[in-house]
Short mmCIF file of C-alpha atoms in Angstrom, two decimals:
data_model
loop_
_atom_site.label_atom_id
_atom_site.label_comp_id
_atom_site.label_asym_id
_atom_site.label_seq_id
_atom_site.Cartn_x
_atom_site.Cartn_y
_atom_site.Cartn_z
CA UNK A 1343 100.02 119.92 105.66
CA UNK A 1344 99.51 116.30 105.55
CA UNK A 1345 101.58 114.19 107.64
CA UNK A 1346 101.77 110.58 106.99
CA UNK A 1347 103.41 108.44 109.52
CA UNK A 1348 104.26 104.26 108.67
CA UNK A 1349 104.42 101.60 111.45
CA UNK A 1350 104.71 97.83 111.39
CA UNK A 1351 108.06 96.96 109.91
CA UNK A 1352 110.75 94.59 111.30
CA UNK A 1353 113.06 91.45 110.88
CA UNK A 1354 110.91 88.43 110.17
CA UNK A 1355 112.03 84.89 108.41
CA UNK A 1356 110.46 83.49 105.03
CA UNK A 1357 107.20 83.03 104.99
CA UNK A 1358 106.35 85.33 107.60
CA UNK A 1359 103.54 87.94 107.70
CA UNK A 1360 103.61 91.71 108.42
CA UNK A 1361 100.77 94.33 108.37
CA UNK A 1362 102.05 97.74 108.11
CA UNK A 1363 99.88 100.83 108.91
CA UNK A 1364 100.21 104.42 107.54
CA UNK A 1365 98.26 106.90 109.80
CA UNK A 1366 97.70 110.27 108.09
CA UNK A 1367 96.66 113.82 109.41
CA UNK A 1368 95.77 116.88 108.39
CA UNK A 1369 93.54 115.96 105.40
CA UNK A 1370 90.62 113.63 105.11
CA UNK A 1371 90.53 111.76 102.01
CA UNK A 1372 88.18 111.85 99.43
CA UNK A 1373 89.33 111.96 95.58
CA UNK A 1374 92.84 110.93 96.16
CA UNK A 1375 95.41 107.90 96.03
CA UNK A 1376 96.76 106.28 98.86
CA UNK A 1377 99.98 104.11 97.53
CA UNK A 1378 102.80 101.92 99.07
CA UNK A 1379 106.17 102.08 97.52
CA UNK A 1380 109.27 100.23 98.59
CA UNK A 1381 113.14 100.98 97.73
CA UNK A 1382 116.13 98.43 98.69
CA UNK A 1383 119.56 98.92 98.78
CA UNK A 1384 120.96 99.99 95.42
CA UNK A 1385 117.51 99.80 93.65
CA UNK A 1386 115.26 102.49 92.50
CA UNK A 1387 111.68 103.21 94.45
CA UNK A 1388 109.19 100.29 93.08
CA UNK A 1389 105.14 100.48 93.52
CA UNK A 1390 103.72 97.74 95.36
CA UNK A 1391 100.42 99.03 95.79
CA UNK A 1392 97.53 101.69 95.70
CA UNK A 1393 93.78 102.52 96.75
CA UNK A 1394 91.60 105.09 95.50
CA UNK A 1395 90.17 106.11 98.46
CA UNK A 1396 86.69 106.88 97.83
CA UNK A 1397 85.97 104.20 95.48
CA UNK A 1398 88.24 101.49 97.35
CA UNK A 1399 89.30 100.40 93.82
CA UNK A 1400 92.94 98.54 94.31
CA UNK A 1401 96.10 98.08 92.32
CA UNK A 1402 99.02 95.63 92.70
CA UNK A 1403 102.22 95.26 91.43
CA UNK A 1404 102.67 91.96 89.84
CA UNK A 1405 105.28 90.90 92.06
CA UNK A 1406 103.13 91.18 95.17
CA UNK A 1407 99.97 90.17 93.74
CA UNK A 1408 98.22 87.35 95.67
CA UNK A 1409 100.17 87.62 98.88
CA UNK A 1410 99.64 91.15 99.87
CA UNK A 1411 96.43 93.32 100.61
CA UNK A 1412 96.06 97.00 100.77
CA UNK A 1413 93.00 98.47 102.76
CA UNK A 1414 91.90 101.59 104.31
CA UNK A 1415 89.82 102.64 107.54
CA UNK A 1416 88.41 105.96 106.70
CA UNK A 1417 87.31 106.57 110.17
CA UNK A 1418 90.97 106.37 111.41
CA UNK A 1419 92.38 107.98 108.29
CA UNK A 1420 94.63 104.83 107.60
CA UNK A 1421 95.93 102.62 105.09
CA UNK A 1422 97.11 99.43 105.82
CA UNK A 1423 99.28 96.92 104.05
CA UNK A 1424 98.91 93.28 104.82
CA UNK A 1425 102.03 91.37 103.63
CA UNK A 1426 102.08 87.33 103.74
CA UNK A 1427 104.14 84.89 102.61
CA UNK A 1428 107.21 87.25 102.73
CA UNK A 1429 110.44 86.58 100.49
CA UNK A 1430 113.96 87.84 100.71
CA UNK A 1431 113.21 90.08 98.06
CA UNK A 1432 110.45 91.76 100.03
CA UNK A 1433 113.39 93.36 101.97
CA UNK A 1434 113.25 97.04 101.64
CA UNK A 1435 112.42 100.58 103.12
CA UNK A 1436 108.57 100.63 102.59
CA UNK A 1437 107.07 104.02 102.10
CA UNK A 1438 103.26 105.41 102.42
CA UNK A 1439 102.50 108.11 99.99
CA UNK A 1440 99.40 110.17 99.19
CA UNK A 1441 98.52 111.47 95.61
CA UNK A 1442 95.77 114.09 95.57
CA UNK A 1443 93.80 113.87 92.75
CA UNK A 1444 93.63 111.01 90.49
CA UNK A 1445 95.34 107.59 90.20
CA UNK A 1446 99.06 106.91 89.31
CA UNK A 1447 101.92 104.42 90.10
CA UNK A 1448 104.54 106.89 89.19
CA UNK A 1449 106.16 108.19 92.83
CA UNK A 1450 107.09 111.44 90.95
CA UNK A 1451 103.31 112.31 90.99
CA UNK A 1452 102.46 111.52 94.54
CA UNK A 1453 102.35 114.54 96.92
CA UNK A 1454 103.20 113.56 100.34
CA UNK A 1455 105.50 110.91 101.64
CA UNK A 1456 106.06 109.21 105.03
CA UNK A 1457 109.10 109.09 106.29
CA UNK A 1458 109.85 104.52 105.83
CA UNK A 1459 109.52 101.47 107.57
CA UNK A 1460 111.94 99.10 107.18
CA UNK A 1461 110.98 95.23 106.46
CA UNK A 1462 113.74 92.41 106.15
CA UNK A 1463 113.03 89.11 105.58
CA UNK A 1464 115.91 86.79 106.38
CA UNK A 1465 116.25 83.31 105.04
#
């Protein structure tokens, strides 16, 4: 079974940076998509970014474009989310997810989820 473990969250100030990591086990990715989602209190789960594993094609939500960067290390079976210029509205629980097969932004189409890591941006 695929297991995803996020790390790297924390409490930071406006303008700071964080790098989230998602270590995967149980599968070597090929024609799969790894995504990052976030959910703030009282809000729906929101797409943040995704990477199509084999082709390294990246996608970003408009709200984070230019500030966040998704990347992967295939040797470590790990995906990263570099978050720069953090804003209070970035505060949320961030989830790593894996979709077996083709690309999607929809959380309902993802097959595996990590436990989440809290990111809090204080003003």
